[in-house]
Amino acid sequence: MQVKKAVIPAAGLGTRFLPITKSVPKELLPILDRPMLQYVVEEAAEAGVEEVIVVTARGKESIAAYFQPRPELEKRLTETGATDLLDSIQHASTLADVSFVIQEQPLGLGHAVLTAREAVGDEPFVVILPDDIIDHQPGVISQMLEVSDQYNGGVIAVEQVPWEVIHNYGVVDADDRGNRTHFVRGLVEKPAKEDAPSNLSIVGRYILPPDIFDCLEQTPPGARGEIQLTDGIQLLLEEQDVYAYEFQGTRYDGGTPVGLLRASLEYGLAREDTRESVSALITGLSRKLADY
Ligand code: UTP
């Protein structure tokens, strides 16, 4: 599949991050000094995506502002010779052609993807959730595109989770095809451990054909009035092959405060410019642990 477009849903309420998300979009919360959104745009660009469509909401205008130029700031940084900082503020807008569509109400992930229908048009595309941050080179979207090419189908990223917590996740009912790849027979939302068809939980990366839009149009809203992407994919399975792929990489749950803190610490250790100070911070904290 030739995939040139990515949809990044960023119109949710972010309730697990309240009160900060009252005025700051979750997707702009940082891992160290860069917003989560930038990490996923970088992952898309690395995979050859040229156009990123961010689904946003009224009141979340700062998301678009992040990708716009800031002439006075750029002038100031040029004058003071702060070229590294200048590069850092210009970088995000050079990664891809970023555009925005508004989801008028947070009616679920499936509804957010459907909002991008016109912008995507009649071609396969990827969906990346900006609060699932996955660290690996090559990125997960690159890995998934290879699977999609090999099997000529849609692809959902999955990872194994302990059976004890399976009731918190969407999982796939799938048939192992080797090489971390499974043929998907069905999707189950938050099953009880006894009913779970597998412990492969669905993670926020999808490669989908444009036919998903018709499926989402036909998907009835669930209990909270939300249209779920997994329900749409369940319908898609009636006409198209979809594979689940156990990606390589470490996933951080950027949807929760502690998950994001963990990501900051680990990225801080991995990054050369912050390694020493983050390492000293963790060592100091671990000494203090006994006091708590
Ligand atoms: P989540 O399921 O994490 O929902 O959405 P949320 O609203 O952001 O956060 P909580 O659960 O209330 O804490 C995953 C991604 O899908 C987007 C979110 O912005 C997030 O990036 N999303 C979710 C939408 O764009 N629209 C929706 O209606 C729901």
PDB file of C-alpha atoms in Angstrom, residues 137-288:
ATOM      1  CA  GLN A 137      14.087   2.905  15.090  1.00  0.00           C
ATOM      2  CA  PRO A 138      12.628   2.244  12.570  1.00  0.00           C
ATOM      3  CA  GLY A 139       9.335   3.597  13.902  1.00  0.00           C
ATOM      4  CA  VAL A 140       6.213   1.493  14.283  1.00  0.00           C
ATOM      5  CA  ILE A 141       4.481   2.978  11.226  1.00  0.00           C
ATOM      6  CA  SER A 142       7.488   1.998   9.071  1.00  0.00           C
ATOM      7  CA  GLN A 143       7.348  -1.513  10.495  1.00  0.00           C
ATOM      8  CA  MET A 144       3.601  -1.746   9.839  1.00  0.00           C
ATOM      9  CA  LEU A 145       3.907  -0.520   6.246  1.00  0.00           C
ATOM     10  CA  GLU A 146       6.159  -3.482   5.516  1.00  0.00           C
ATOM     11  CA  VAL A 147       3.516  -5.857   6.867  1.00  0.00           C
ATOM     12  CA  SER A 148       0.832  -4.100   4.873  1.00  0.00           C
ATOM     13  CA  ASP A 149       2.919  -4.434   1.693  1.00  0.00           C
ATOM     14  CA  GLN A 150       3.659  -8.092   2.336  1.00  0.00           C
ATOM     15  CA  TYR A 151       0.069  -9.150   3.094  1.00  0.00           C
ATOM     16  CA  ASN A 152      -1.779  -6.497   1.096  1.00  0.00           C
ATOM     17  CA  GLY A 153      -4.194  -5.657   3.904  1.00  0.00           C
ATOM     18  CA  GLY A 154      -4.946  -3.296   6.748  1.00  0.00           C
ATOM     19  CA  VAL A 155      -2.735  -3.491   9.838  1.00  0.00           C
ATOM     20  CA  ILE A 156      -3.405  -2.863  13.533  1.00  0.00           C
ATOM     21  CA  ALA A 157      -0.556  -2.516  16.030  1.00  0.00           C
ATOM     22  CA  VAL A 158      -0.851  -4.834  19.040  1.00  0.00           C
ATOM     23  CA  GLU A 159       1.183  -5.751  22.087  1.00  0.00           C
ATOM     24  CA  GLN A 160       0.892  -8.551  24.608  1.00  0.00           C
ATOM     25  CA  VAL A 161      -0.411  -7.498  28.011  1.00  0.00           C
ATOM     26  CA  PRO A 162      -0.720  -9.592  31.183  1.00  0.00           C
ATOM     27  CA  TRP A 163      -3.986 -11.590  31.232  1.00  0.00           C
ATOM     28  CA  GLU A 164      -4.838 -10.044  34.645  1.00  0.00           C
ATOM     29  CA  VAL A 165      -5.349  -6.598  33.073  1.00  0.00           C
ATOM     30  CA  ILE A 166      -6.873  -7.707  29.771  1.00  0.00           C
ATOM     31  CA  HIS A 167     -10.306  -6.324  30.790  1.00  0.00           C
ATOM     32  CA  ASN A 168      -8.915  -2.782  30.348  1.00  0.00           C
ATOM     33  CA  TYR A 169      -8.061  -3.204  26.668  1.00  0.00           C
ATOM     34  CA  GLY A 170      -9.438  -3.785  23.202  1.00  0.00           C
ATOM     35  CA  VAL A 171      -8.050  -7.130  22.027  1.00  0.00           C
ATOM     36  CA  VAL A 172      -7.884  -9.044  18.763  1.00  0.00           C
ATOM     37  CA  ASP A 173      -9.158 -12.514  17.996  1.00  0.00           C
ATOM     38  CA  ALA A 174      -6.431 -13.580  15.611  1.00  0.00           C
ATOM     39  CA  ASP A 175      -4.620 -16.415  13.932  1.00  0.00           C
ATOM     40  CA  ASP A 176      -0.795 -16.476  14.202  1.00  0.00           C
ATOM     41  CA  ARG A 177       0.954 -16.192  10.821  1.00  0.00           C
ATOM     42  CA  GLY A 178       4.512 -15.970  12.209  1.00  0.00           C
ATOM     43  CA  ASN A 179       6.916 -13.029  12.148  1.00  0.00           C
ATOM     44  CA  ARG A 180       4.915 -11.137  14.795  1.00  0.00           C
ATOM     45  CA  THR A 181       1.926 -11.061  12.425  1.00  0.00           C
ATOM     46  CA  HIS A 182      -1.612 -12.384  13.021  1.00  0.00           C
ATOM     47  CA  PHE A 183      -4.656 -12.614  10.752  1.00  0.00           C
ATOM     48  CA  VAL A 184      -7.512 -10.794  12.493  1.00  0.00           C
ATOM     49  CA  ARG A 185     -10.819 -12.654  12.831  1.00  0.00           C
ATOM     50  CA  GLY A 186     -12.459 -10.144  15.153  1.00  0.00           C
ATOM     51  CA  LEU A 187     -12.022  -7.428  17.762  1.00  0.00           C
ATOM     52  CA  VAL A 188     -13.329  -7.484  21.316  1.00  0.00           C
ATOM     53  CA  GLU A 189     -13.555  -4.412  23.590  1.00  0.00           C
ATOM     54  CA  LYS A 190     -12.527  -4.913  27.225  1.00  0.00           C
ATOM     55  CA  PRO A 191     -13.268  -8.660  27.567  1.00  0.00           C
ATOM     56  CA  ALA A 192     -13.319 -10.538  30.887  1.00  0.00           C
ATOM     57  CA  LYS A 193     -10.182 -12.660  31.251  1.00  0.00           C
ATOM     58  CA  GLU A 194     -12.200 -15.874  30.679  1.00  0.00           C
ATOM     59  CA  ASP A 195     -13.711 -14.551  27.431  1.00  0.00           C
ATOM     60  CA  ALA A 196     -10.606 -12.897  25.982  1.00  0.00           C
ATOM     61  CA  PRO A 197      -9.642 -14.516  22.658  1.00  0.00           C
ATOM     62  CA  SER A 198      -5.997 -13.443  23.113  1.00  0.00           C
ATOM     63  CA  ASN A 199      -3.832 -11.146  25.234  1.00  0.00           C
ATOM     64  CA  LEU A 200      -2.915  -9.034  22.208  1.00  0.00           C
ATOM     65  CA  SER A 201      -4.104  -5.540  23.065  1.00  0.00           C
ATOM     66  CA  ILE A 202      -4.764  -2.918  20.410  1.00  0.00           C
ATOM     67  CA  VAL A 203      -2.313  -0.006  20.429  1.00  0.00           C
ATOM     68  CA  GLY A 204      -2.834   3.379  18.765  1.00  0.00           C
ATOM     69  CA  ARG A 205      -1.429   2.714  15.283  1.00  0.00           C
ATOM     70  CA  TYR A 206      -3.526   1.604  12.294  1.00  0.00           C
ATOM     71  CA  ILE A 207      -3.078   1.318   8.535  1.00  0.00           C
ATOM     72  CA  LEU A 208      -6.510   1.423   6.971  1.00  0.00           C
ATOM     73  CA  PRO A 209      -8.054   1.373   3.494  1.00  0.00           C
ATOM     74  CA  PRO A 210     -10.492   4.212   2.634  1.00  0.00           C
ATOM     75  CA  ASP A 211     -13.370   1.674   2.859  1.00  0.00           C
ATOM     76  CA  ILE A 212     -13.188   2.193   6.638  1.00  0.00           C
ATOM     77  CA  PHE A 213     -15.111   5.454   6.177  1.00  0.00           C
ATOM     78  CA  ASP A 214     -18.238   3.699   4.863  1.00  0.00           C
ATOM     79  CA  CYS A 215     -17.931   1.225   7.740  1.00  0.00           C
ATOM     80  CA  LEU A 216     -17.715   4.064  10.271  1.00  0.00           C
ATOM     81  CA  GLU A 217     -20.783   5.717   8.680  1.00  0.00           C
ATOM     82  CA  GLN A 218     -22.667   2.487   9.381  1.00  0.00           C
ATOM     83  CA  THR A 219     -21.276   2.000  12.894  1.00  0.00           C
ATOM     84  CA  PRO A 220     -23.906   2.676  15.547  1.00  0.00           C
ATOM     85  CA  PRO A 221     -22.802   4.738  18.562  1.00  0.00           C
ATOM     86  CA  GLY A 222     -22.006   2.698  21.670  1.00  0.00           C
ATOM     87  CA  ALA A 223     -23.135   3.117  25.273  1.00  0.00           C
ATOM     88  CA  ARG A 224     -21.731   6.651  25.774  1.00  0.00           C
ATOM     89  CA  GLY A 225     -22.888   7.851  22.352  1.00  0.00           C
ATOM     90  CA  GLU A 226     -19.376   7.379  20.966  1.00  0.00           C
ATOM     91  CA  ILE A 227     -18.486   5.792  17.640  1.00  0.00           C
ATOM     92  CA  GLN A 228     -15.618   3.388  18.243  1.00  0.00           C
ATOM     93  CA  LEU A 229     -12.916   2.778  15.660  1.00  0.00           C
ATOM     94  CA  THR A 230     -12.756  -0.890  16.697  1.00  0.00           C
ATOM     95  CA  ASP A 231     -16.466  -1.322  15.836  1.00  0.00           C
ATOM     96  CA  GLY A 232     -15.799   0.212  12.417  1.00  0.00           C
ATOM     97  CA  ILE A 233     -12.872  -2.157  11.830  1.00  0.00           C
ATOM     98  CA  GLN A 234     -15.067  -5.090  12.879  1.00  0.00           C
ATOM     99  CA  LEU A 235     -17.394  -4.170   9.987  1.00  0.00           C
ATOM    100  CA  LEU A 236     -14.416  -3.723   7.654  1.00  0.00           C
ATOM    101  CA  LEU A 237     -13.371  -7.328   8.358  1.00  0.00           C
ATOM    102  CA  GLU A 238     -16.444  -8.540   6.431  1.00  0.00           C
ATOM    103  CA  GLU A 239     -14.917  -7.248   3.186  1.00  0.00           C
ATOM    104  CA  GLN A 240     -11.166  -6.750   3.740  1.00  0.00           C
ATOM    105  CA  ASP A 241      -8.239  -8.584   5.329  1.00  0.00           C
ATOM    106  CA  VAL A 242      -6.735  -6.968   8.381  1.00  0.00           C
ATOM    107  CA  TYR A 243      -3.596  -8.104  10.217  1.00  0.00           C
ATOM    108  CA  ALA A 244      -2.416  -7.496  13.756  1.00  0.00           C
ATOM    109  CA  TYR A 245       1.269  -6.767  14.110  1.00  0.00           C
ATOM    110  CA  GLU A 246       3.270  -7.080  17.340  1.00  0.00           C
ATOM    111  CA  PHE A 247       5.482  -4.040  16.889  1.00  0.00           C
ATOM    112  CA  GLN A 248       9.074  -3.701  18.051  1.00  0.00           C
ATOM    113  CA  GLY A 249       9.630  -0.884  20.535  1.00  0.00           C
ATOM    114  CA  THR A 250       8.755   0.365  23.989  1.00  0.00           C
ATOM    115  CA  ARG A 251       5.327   1.913  24.414  1.00  0.00           C
ATOM    116  CA  TYR A 252       4.638   4.715  26.874  1.00  0.00           C
ATOM    117  CA  ASP A 253       1.108   5.548  27.940  1.00  0.00           C
ATOM    118  CA  GLY A 254       1.117   9.314  27.468  1.00  0.00           C
ATOM    119  CA  GLY A 255      -2.595   9.417  28.324  1.00  0.00           C
ATOM    120  CA  THR A 256      -1.875   9.352  32.057  1.00  0.00           C
ATOM    121  CA  PRO A 257       0.367  11.545  34.258  1.00  0.00           C
ATOM    122  CA  VAL A 258       2.594   8.718  35.495  1.00  0.00           C
ATOM    123  CA  GLY A 259       2.914   7.206  32.025  1.00  0.00           C
ATOM    124  CA  LEU A 260       4.085  10.556  30.697  1.00  0.00           C
ATOM    125  CA  LEU A 261       6.501  10.996  33.594  1.00  0.00           C
ATOM    126  CA  ARG A 262       8.004   7.577  32.845  1.00  0.00           C
ATOM    127  CA  ALA A 263       8.410   8.569  29.195  1.00  0.00           C
ATOM    128  CA  SER A 264      10.192  11.802  30.187  1.00  0.00           C
ATOM    129  CA  LEU A 265      12.597   9.947  32.457  1.00  0.00           C
ATOM    130  CA  GLU A 266      13.434   7.263  29.899  1.00  0.00           C
ATOM    131  CA  TYR A 267      13.787   9.691  27.003  1.00  0.00           C
ATOM    132  CA  GLY A 268      15.882  11.847  29.347  1.00  0.00           C
ATOM    133  CA  LEU A 269      18.213   8.905  29.931  1.00  0.00           C
ATOM    134  CA  ALA A 270      18.374   8.099  26.230  1.00  0.00           C
ATOM    135  CA  ARG A 271      19.134  11.650  25.097  1.00  0.00           C
ATOM    136  CA  GLU A 272      22.778  12.669  25.231  1.00  0.00           C
ATOM    137  CA  ASP A 273      22.153  16.264  26.307  1.00  0.00           C
ATOM    138  CA  THR A 274      20.061  15.240  29.331  1.00  0.00           C
ATOM    139  CA  ARG A 275      21.474  11.807  30.253  1.00  0.00           C
ATOM    140  CA  GLU A 276      23.838  12.962  32.976  1.00  0.00           C
ATOM    141  CA  SER A 277      21.390  15.213  34.820  1.00  0.00           C
ATOM    142  CA  VAL A 278      18.463  12.760  34.548  1.00  0.00           C
ATOM    143  CA  SER A 279      20.646   9.928  35.753  1.00  0.00           C
ATOM    144  CA  ALA A 280      21.753  12.034  38.771  1.00  0.00           C
ATOM    145  CA  LEU A 281      18.126  12.930  39.419  1.00  0.00           C
ATOM    146  CA  ILE A 282      17.015   9.282  39.462  1.00  0.00           C
ATOM    147  CA  THR A 283      19.934   8.218  41.662  1.00  0.00           C
ATOM    148  CA  GLY A 284      19.143  11.020  44.121  1.00  0.00           C
ATOM    149  CA  LEU A 285      15.464  10.137  44.160  1.00  0.00           C
ATOM    150  CA  SER A 286      16.072   6.442  44.707  1.00  0.00           C
ATOM    151  CA  ARG A 287      18.175   7.301  47.794  1.00  0.00           C
ATOM    152  CA  LYS A 288      15.261   9.309  49.136  1.00  0.00           C
TER     153      LYS A 288
END
